[in-house]
Amino acid sequence: KAKAAGRGCYRVFSEDMREEASRKLELETAIRQGLQAGEFCMHYQPQVDLRSGQVHGMEALIRWRHPQRGWVPPTEFISVAEETGLIATLGAWTLKRACRDARRIQDSTGQSLTVSVNVSPRQFLQRDLPEQVQAACREVQLDPRSLMLEITESSLIQDGEEARRILMQLRAQGVRVAIDDFGTGYSSLSHITRFAVDQLKIDRSFVRDVCDDAADAAVAQAIIAMAHSLGIEVVAEGIEREEQLCYLRTHHCDQGQGYHFGAAVSAEEFVAQGLHLPRLLPDPRSAALF
Ligand code: C2E
Ligand code: MG
Ligand code: MG
Ligand code: MG
């Protein structure tokens, strides 16, 4: 009986695998065609300076509107693009588009806003990434100092030596690097010092209950203190409520991002929104700033 059940399980398992493989293949083809057909676009979410209340920059987030499937979230296709190697093409497109839009946003607003671009592990370890970045900036005359690349710690552990080489080349160009989703991965001190990163982004899972959960608050505070003592700036992700904002400002987090300030929108809408966000209420301690 056990044997029969075992065999049954095996069959189901292999069918699942086959389904998974064909789903991936289908998605890969759809991404390739979608790029050709112009179904992808970049949206921009404001990153706000928590002291001044001014928009400091924006994170570029990829969006895909498939004619039949509708909006497909990046979490569904970035991993497939990574696995199939298609991330090289998709990543190059993303970088170019984000640099072009950033230059346009800077021109329209008259402010040297920064643009943060997500770079996944396989894309980061491409040998020609620094050249690609340089070319993307040069093509639209974007100052590389306006560009921040968001990587995750997993990009640093696969091949530490290669990662260091790439980071050094990027820094030499003036491009900065942020560690995204900080606190969820290895959160290794040696990663931060050895690789000389410029920014840490506190993962939104710690921001969610930062006002009510002592452990989350402790993690957020520890990240901020450690980063500041190393001269690294800190961005809090996923600020949705006034209380979270208050807490993070009180604890000297440098920048914030989240639905409280605004979701990601097209470059045109970003400019139309303006750079003064009414949602940032004055902090009594720094009332003079407003
Ligand atoms: P991420 O880089 O950590 O981006 C933040 C995600 O949180 C975005 O989801 C954003 O829309 C969402 N978010 C922003 N504010 C809030 C908030 O207040 N509450 C909540 N619950 N969520 C908020 P999105 O755009 O779906 O992207 C998901 C992930 O996909 C990103 O996480 C990033 O890892 C990846 N991704 C997005 N765009 C790109 C891209 O162009 N290239 C690469 N390689 N990865 C990308
Ligand atoms: Mg990010
Ligand atoms: Mg993140
Ligand atoms: Mg993430």
GROMACS .gro file of C-alpha atoms and ligand atoms in nm:
model
  339
    1LYS     CA    1   0.000   0.000   0.000
    2ALA     CA    2   0.277   0.234   0.099
    3LYS     CA    3   0.450   0.152  -0.225
    4ALA     CA    4   0.143   0.237  -0.429
    5ALA     CA    5   0.100   0.564  -0.243
    6GLY     CA    6   0.467   0.632  -0.293
    7ARG     CA    7   0.440   0.572  -0.661
    8GLY     CA    8   0.132   0.794  -0.674
    9CYS     CA    9   0.321   1.070  -0.499
   10TYR     CA   10   0.606   1.037  -0.739
   11ARG     CA   11   0.378   1.075  -1.036
   12VAL     CA   12   0.209   1.384  -0.895
   13PHE     CA   13   0.547   1.530  -0.810
   14SER     CA   14   0.684   1.485  -1.158
   15GLU     CA   15   0.369   1.632  -1.311
   16ASP     CA   16   0.411   1.936  -1.088
   17MET     CA   17   0.767   1.968  -1.207
   18ARG     CA   18   0.663   1.943  -1.566
   19GLU     CA   19   0.395   2.204  -1.513
   20GLU     CA   20   0.645   2.430  -1.339
   21ALA     CA   21   0.893   2.392  -1.623
   22SER     CA   22   0.636   2.471  -1.889
   23ARG     CA   23   0.506   2.765  -1.687
   24LYS     CA   24   0.859   2.905  -1.677
   25LEU     CA   25   0.913   2.852  -2.045
   26GLU     CA   26   0.584   3.021  -2.123
   27LEU     CA   27   0.670   3.314  -1.899
   28GLU     CA   28   1.015   3.343  -2.054
   29THR     CA   29   0.865   3.365  -2.402
   30ALA     CA   30   0.607   3.614  -2.281
   31ILE     CA   31   0.876   3.837  -2.124
   32ARG     CA   32   1.081   3.830  -2.443
   33GLN     CA   33   0.778   3.918  -2.655
   34GLY     CA   34   0.662   4.175  -2.401
   35LEU     CA   35   0.993   4.359  -2.424
   36GLN     CA   36   0.959   4.369  -2.801
   37ALA     CA   37   0.599   4.484  -2.781
   38GLY     CA   38   0.667   4.761  -2.529
   39GLU     CA   39   0.458   4.605  -2.251
   40PHE     CA   40   0.710   4.697  -1.979
   41CYS     CA   41   0.745   5.034  -1.817
   42MET     CA   42   0.916   5.184  -1.513
   43HIS     CA   43   0.734   5.345  -1.225
   44TYR     CA   44   0.891   5.569  -0.961
   45GLN     CA   45   0.825   5.580  -0.589
   46PRO     CA   46   0.933   5.888  -0.394
   47GLN     CA   47   1.207   5.860  -0.135
   48VAL     CA   48   1.163   6.132   0.120
   49ASP     CA   49   1.421   6.306   0.336
   50LEU     CA   50   1.273   6.262   0.683
   51ARG     CA   51   1.434   6.577   0.822
   52SER     CA   52   1.335   6.828   0.559
   53GLY     CA   53   1.024   6.659   0.424
   54GLN     CA   54   1.150   6.704   0.070
   55VAL     CA   55   1.157   6.437  -0.196
   56HIS     CA   56   1.517   6.328  -0.217
   57GLY     CA   57   1.487   6.081  -0.500
   58MET     CA   58   1.294   5.785  -0.632
   59GLU     CA   59   1.313   5.409  -0.660
   60ALA     CA   60   1.259   5.271  -1.009
   61LEU     CA   61   1.023   4.972  -1.006
   62ILE     CA   62   0.948   4.769  -1.316
   63ARG     CA   63   0.588   4.719  -1.429
   64TRP     CA   64   0.450   4.477  -1.685
   65ARG     CA   65   0.109   4.507  -1.842
   66HIS     CA   66   0.040   4.189  -2.033
   67PRO     CA   67  -0.244   4.214  -2.290
   68GLN     CA   68  -0.420   3.904  -2.149
   69ARG     CA   69  -0.286   3.859  -1.797
   70GLY     CA   70  -0.312   4.225  -1.700
   71TRP     CA   71  -0.057   4.367  -1.453
   72VAL     CA   72   0.201   4.104  -1.365
   73PRO     CA   73   0.390   4.182  -1.042
   74PRO     CA   74   0.773   4.187  -1.059
   75THR     CA   75   0.793   3.922  -0.788
   76GLU     CA   76   0.637   3.682  -1.042
   77PHE     CA   77   0.870   3.743  -1.332
   78ILE     CA   78   1.203   3.872  -1.196
   79SER     CA   79   1.291   3.532  -1.049
   80VAL     CA   80   1.207   3.356  -1.378
   81ALA     CA   81   1.415   3.612  -1.567
   82GLU     CA   82   1.701   3.538  -1.325
   83GLU     CA   83   1.675   3.162  -1.370
   84THR     CA   84   1.657   3.175  -1.748
   85GLY     CA   85   1.928   3.438  -1.790
   86LEU     CA   86   1.681   3.676  -1.952
   87ILE     CA   87   1.760   3.918  -1.669
   88ALA     CA   88   2.059   4.039  -1.873
   89THR     CA   89   1.827   4.177  -2.140
   90LEU     CA   90   1.557   4.289  -1.899
   91GLY     CA   91   1.812   4.446  -1.663
   92ALA     CA   92   1.986   4.638  -1.939
   93TRP     CA   93   1.650   4.776  -2.052
   94THR     CA   94   1.558   4.872  -1.695
   95LEU     CA   95   1.884   5.053  -1.635
   96LYS     CA   96   1.865   5.253  -1.958
   97ARG     CA   97   1.503   5.347  -1.903
   98ALA     CA   98   1.557   5.449  -1.540
   99CYS     CA   99   1.854   5.669  -1.633
  100ARG     CA  100   1.660   5.832  -1.915
  101ASP     CA  101   1.356   5.898  -1.695
  102ALA     CA  102   1.572   6.022  -1.408
  103ARG     CA  103   1.733   6.276  -1.639
  104ARG     CA  104   1.389   6.391  -1.755
  105ILE     CA  105   1.259   6.417  -1.400
  106GLN     CA  106   1.567   6.617  -1.301
  107ASP     CA  107   1.519   6.851  -1.595
  108SER     CA  108   1.147   6.902  -1.525
  109THR     CA  109   1.190   6.961  -1.152
  110GLY     CA  110   1.522   7.142  -1.159
  111GLN     CA  111   1.640   6.920  -0.873
  112SER     CA  112   1.926   6.672  -0.877
  113LEU     CA  113   1.708   6.388  -0.750
  114THR     CA  114   1.865   6.045  -0.708
  115VAL     CA  115   1.735   5.733  -0.879
  116SER     CA  116   1.766   5.390  -0.720
  117VAL     CA  117   1.762   5.092  -0.952
  118ASN     CA  118   1.716   4.732  -0.835
  119VAL     CA  119   1.980   4.492  -0.960
  120SER     CA  120   1.928   4.120  -0.904
  121PRO     CA  121   2.217   3.885  -0.818
  122ARG     CA  122   2.283   3.739  -1.161
  123GLN     CA  123   2.262   4.083  -1.318
  124PHE     CA  124   2.502   4.224  -1.061
  125LEU     CA  125   2.763   3.957  -1.128
  126GLN     CA  126   2.764   4.024  -1.503
  127ARG     CA  127   3.117   4.125  -1.586
  128ASP     CA  128   3.015   4.421  -1.794
  129LEU     CA  129   2.777   4.579  -1.540
  130PRO     CA  130   3.004   4.878  -1.468
  131GLU     CA  131   3.044   4.946  -1.841
  132GLN     CA  132   2.670   4.908  -1.892
  133VAL     CA  133   2.602   5.155  -1.612
  134GLN     CA  134   2.854   5.401  -1.747
  135ALA     CA  135   2.706   5.381  -2.096
  136ALA     CA  136   2.350   5.426  -1.965
  137CYS     CA  137   2.451   5.741  -1.775
  138ARG     CA  138   2.658   5.883  -2.057
  139GLU     CA  139   2.388   5.831  -2.318
  140VAL     CA  140   2.147   6.064  -2.138
  141GLN     CA  141   2.408   6.277  -1.959
  142LEU     CA  142   2.298   6.160  -1.617
  143ASP     CA  143   2.551   6.234  -1.343
  144PRO     CA  144   2.652   5.887  -1.211
  145ARG     CA  145   2.639   6.037  -0.861
  146SER     CA  146   2.261   6.055  -0.907
  147LEU     CA  147   2.247   5.678  -0.950
  148MET     CA  148   2.215   5.425  -0.668
  149LEU     CA  149   2.208   5.051  -0.735
  150GLU     CA  150   2.001   4.841  -0.492
  151ILE     CA  151   2.145   4.496  -0.442
  152THR     CA  152   2.072   4.227  -0.185
  153GLU     CA  153   2.326   4.055   0.033
  154SER     CA  154   2.289   3.738  -0.172
  155SER     CA  155   2.468   3.925  -0.453
  156LEU     CA  156   2.771   3.956  -0.227
  157ILE     CA  157   2.805   3.602  -0.100
  158GLN     CA  158   2.815   3.404  -0.425
  159ASP     CA  159   3.150   3.539  -0.538
  160GLY     CA  160   3.288   3.789  -0.291
  161GLU     CA  161   3.600   3.874  -0.488
  162GLU     CA  162   3.412   3.941  -0.809
  163ALA     CA  163   3.149   4.142  -0.620
  164ARG     CA  164   3.422   4.355  -0.464
  165ARG     CA  165   3.579   4.420  -0.803
  166ILE     CA  166   3.245   4.527  -0.951
  167LEU     CA  167   3.164   4.749  -0.652
  168MET     CA  168   3.503   4.920  -0.672
  169GLN     CA  169   3.457   4.991  -1.041
  170LEU     CA  170   3.110   5.135  -0.977
  171ARG     CA  171   3.239   5.354  -0.695
  172ALA     CA  172   3.519   5.484  -0.915
  173GLN     CA  173   3.246   5.605  -1.152
  174GLY     CA  174   3.064   5.779  -0.869
  175VAL     CA  175   2.773   5.531  -0.861
  176ARG     CA  176   2.649   5.441  -0.515
  177VAL     CA  177   2.521   5.112  -0.378
  178ALA     CA  178   2.242   5.027  -0.135
  179ILE     CA  179   2.167   4.700   0.040
  180ASP     CA  180   1.796   4.632  -0.009
  181ASP     CA  181   1.570   4.443   0.234
  182PHE     CA  182   1.831   4.478   0.507
  183GLY     CA  183   1.763   4.271   0.816
  184THR     CA  184   1.603   3.978   0.634
  185GLY     CA  185   1.913   3.811   0.491
  186TYR     CA  186   2.259   3.762   0.635
  187SER     CA  187   2.277   4.114   0.774
  188SER     CA  188   2.645   4.062   0.805
  189LEU     CA  189   2.862   4.337   0.948
  190SER     CA  190   3.152   4.226   0.732
  191HIS     CA  191   2.941   4.272   0.417
  192ILE     CA  192   2.885   4.635   0.506
  193THR     CA  193   3.244   4.717   0.593
  194ARG     CA  194   3.425   4.496   0.343
  195PHE     CA  195   3.211   4.608   0.052
  196ALA     CA  196   3.182   4.973   0.155
  197VAL     CA  197   2.815   5.026   0.079
  198ASP     CA  198   2.651   5.369   0.088
  199GLN     CA  199   2.300   5.296   0.206
  200LEU     CA  200   2.100   5.038   0.399
  201LYS     CA  201   1.729   4.992   0.339
  202ILE     CA  202   1.545   4.860   0.644
  203ASP     CA  203   1.311   4.590   0.520
  204ARG     CA  204   0.945   4.677   0.547
  205SER     CA  205   0.876   4.373   0.766
  206PHE     CA  206   1.049   4.562   1.051
  207VAL     CA  207   0.873   4.887   0.975
  208ARG     CA  208   0.524   4.739   0.983
  209ASP     CA  209   0.506   4.695   1.363
  210VAL     CA  210   0.790   4.924   1.461
  211CYS     CA  211   0.562   5.115   1.700
  212ASP     CA  212   0.416   4.810   1.875
  213ASP     CA  213   0.674   4.534   1.856
  214ALA     CA  214   0.975   4.581   2.081
  215ALA     CA  215   1.190   4.337   1.882
  216ASP     CA  216   1.121   4.508   1.549
  217ALA     CA  217   1.189   4.845   1.706
  218ALA     CA  218   1.517   4.715   1.846
  219VAL     CA  219   1.624   4.587   1.503
  220ALA     CA  220   1.535   4.916   1.335
  221GLN     CA  221   1.722   5.116   1.597
  222ALA     CA  222   2.024   4.889   1.581
  223ILE     CA  223   2.043   4.918   1.202
  224ILE     CA  224   2.022   5.297   1.220
  225ALA     CA  225   2.286   5.326   1.495
  226MET     CA  226   2.526   5.087   1.325
  227ALA     CA  227   2.485   5.248   0.983
  228HIS     CA  228   2.534   5.599   1.117
  229SER     CA  229   2.846   5.506   1.309
  230LEU     CA  230   2.988   5.378   0.979
  231GLY     CA  231   2.875   5.686   0.785
  232ILE     CA  232   2.607   5.495   0.594
  233GLU     CA  233   2.263   5.642   0.531
  234VAL     CA  234   1.943   5.457   0.618
  235VAL     CA  235   1.614   5.436   0.430
  236ALA     CA  236   1.301   5.281   0.584
  237GLU     CA  237   1.080   5.092   0.338
  238GLY     CA  238   0.706   5.046   0.362
  239ILE     CA  239   0.601   5.348   0.570
  240GLU     CA  240   0.222   5.338   0.555
  241ARG     CA  241   0.113   5.523   0.867
  242GLU     CA  242   0.181   5.845   1.048
  243GLU     CA  243   0.298   5.664   1.365
  244GLN     CA  244   0.565   5.472   1.178
  245LEU     CA  245   0.689   5.792   1.023
  246CYS     CA  246   0.698   5.964   1.363
  247TYR     CA  247   0.889   5.678   1.517
  248LEU     CA  248   1.148   5.665   1.242
  249ARG     CA  249   1.201   6.040   1.241
  250THR     CA  250   1.244   6.041   1.615
  251HIS     CA  251   1.506   5.770   1.578
  252HIS     CA  252   1.693   5.963   1.311
  253CYS     CA  253   1.627   5.745   1.010
  254ASP     CA  254   1.747   5.950   0.711
  255GLN     CA  255   1.491   5.871   0.445
  256GLY     CA  256   1.158   5.698   0.408
  257GLN     CA  257   0.956   5.535   0.139
  258GLY     CA  258   0.605   5.391   0.141
  259TYR     CA  259   0.239   5.432   0.059
  260HIS     CA  260   0.212   5.705   0.324
  261PHE     CA  261   0.408   5.928   0.085
  262GLY     CA  262   0.297   5.764  -0.234
  263ALA     CA  263   0.310   5.447  -0.440
  264ALA     CA  264   0.519   5.413  -0.755
  265VAL     CA  265   0.382   5.611  -1.051
  266SER     CA  266   0.492   5.690  -1.405
  267ALA     CA  267   0.766   5.950  -1.458
  268GLU     CA  268   0.504   6.198  -1.585
  269GLU     CA  269   0.284   6.153  -1.279
  270PHE     CA  270   0.589   6.175  -1.054
  271VAL     CA  271   0.673   6.517  -1.192
  272ALA     CA  272   0.308   6.628  -1.178
  273GLN     CA  273   0.287   6.529  -0.810
  274GLY     CA  274   0.552   6.783  -0.723
  275LEU     CA  275   0.824   6.750  -0.464
  276HIS     CA  276   0.643   6.879  -0.159
  277LEU     CA  277   0.454   6.603   0.011
  278PRO     CA  278   0.167   6.716   0.228
  279ARG     CA  279   0.176   6.386   0.416
  280LEU     CA  280   0.492   6.473   0.610
  281LEU     CA  281   0.373   6.646   0.922
  282PRO     CA  282   0.618   6.871   1.105
  283ASP     CA  283   0.815   6.713   1.383
  284PRO     CA  284   0.785   6.930   1.694
  285ARG     CA  285   1.161   6.903   1.754
  286SER     CA  286   1.245   7.043   1.413
  287ALA     CA  287   0.954   7.280   1.365
  288ALA     CA  288   1.198   7.546   1.250
  289LEU     CA  289   1.271   7.341   0.942
  290PHE     CA  290   0.921   7.383   0.805
  291C2E     P1  291   1.193   4.610  -0.338
  291C2E     O1  292   1.308   4.656  -0.417
  291C2E     O2  293   1.214   4.586  -0.193
  291C2E     O3  294   1.079   4.717  -0.365
  291C2E     C1  295   0.984   4.758  -0.272
  291C2E     C2  296   0.849   4.695  -0.298
  291C2E     O4  297   0.758   4.735  -0.196
  291C2E     C3  298   0.783   4.740  -0.428
  291C2E     O5  299   0.705   4.631  -0.477
  291C2E     C4  300   0.693   4.853  -0.382
  291C2E     O6  301   0.585   4.879  -0.470
  291C2E     C5  302   0.645   4.798  -0.251
  291C2E     N1  303   0.604   4.903  -0.157
  291C2E     C6  304   0.640   5.033  -0.155
  291C2E     N2  305   0.583   5.098  -0.051
  291C2E     C7  306   0.510   5.007   0.015
  291C2E     C8  307   0.427   5.015   0.131
  291C2E     O7  308   0.410   5.118   0.195
  291C2E     N3  309   0.367   4.899   0.171
  291C2E     C9  310   0.382   4.781   0.103
  291C2E     N4  311   0.320   4.674   0.149
  291C2E     N5  312   0.460   4.772  -0.007
  291C2E    C10  313   0.523   4.883  -0.051
  291C2E     P2  314   0.712   4.584  -0.628
  291C2E     O8  315   0.721   4.703  -0.720
  291C2E     O9  316   0.602   4.487  -0.648
  291C2E    O10  317   0.851   4.509  -0.637
  291C2E    C11  318   0.876   4.393  -0.566
  291C2E    C12  319   1.020   4.352  -0.577
  291C2E    O11  320   1.052   4.318  -0.713
  291C2E    C13  321   1.118   4.463  -0.541
  291C2E    O12  322   1.134   4.472  -0.401
  291C2E    C14  323   1.242   4.418  -0.613
  291C2E    O13  324   1.309   4.321  -0.538
  291C2E    C15  325   1.184   4.355  -0.739
  291C2E     N6  326   1.190   4.453  -0.849
  291C2E    C16  327   1.105   4.552  -0.881
  291C2E     N7  328   1.146   4.621  -0.989
  291C2E    C17  329   1.263   4.565  -1.028
  291C2E    C18  330   1.357   4.590  -1.134
  291C2E    O14  331   1.344   4.684  -1.215
  291C2E     N8  332   1.466   4.507  -1.140
  291C2E    C19  333   1.487   4.406  -1.051
  291C2E     N9  334   1.597   4.329  -1.065
  291C2E    N10  335   1.402   4.379  -0.951
  291C2E    C20  336   1.291   4.458  -0.939
  292MG      MG  337   1.445   4.795  -0.394
  293MG      MG  338   1.319   4.629  -0.045
  294MG      MG  339   1.242   4.312  -0.196
   0.00000   0.00000   0.00000
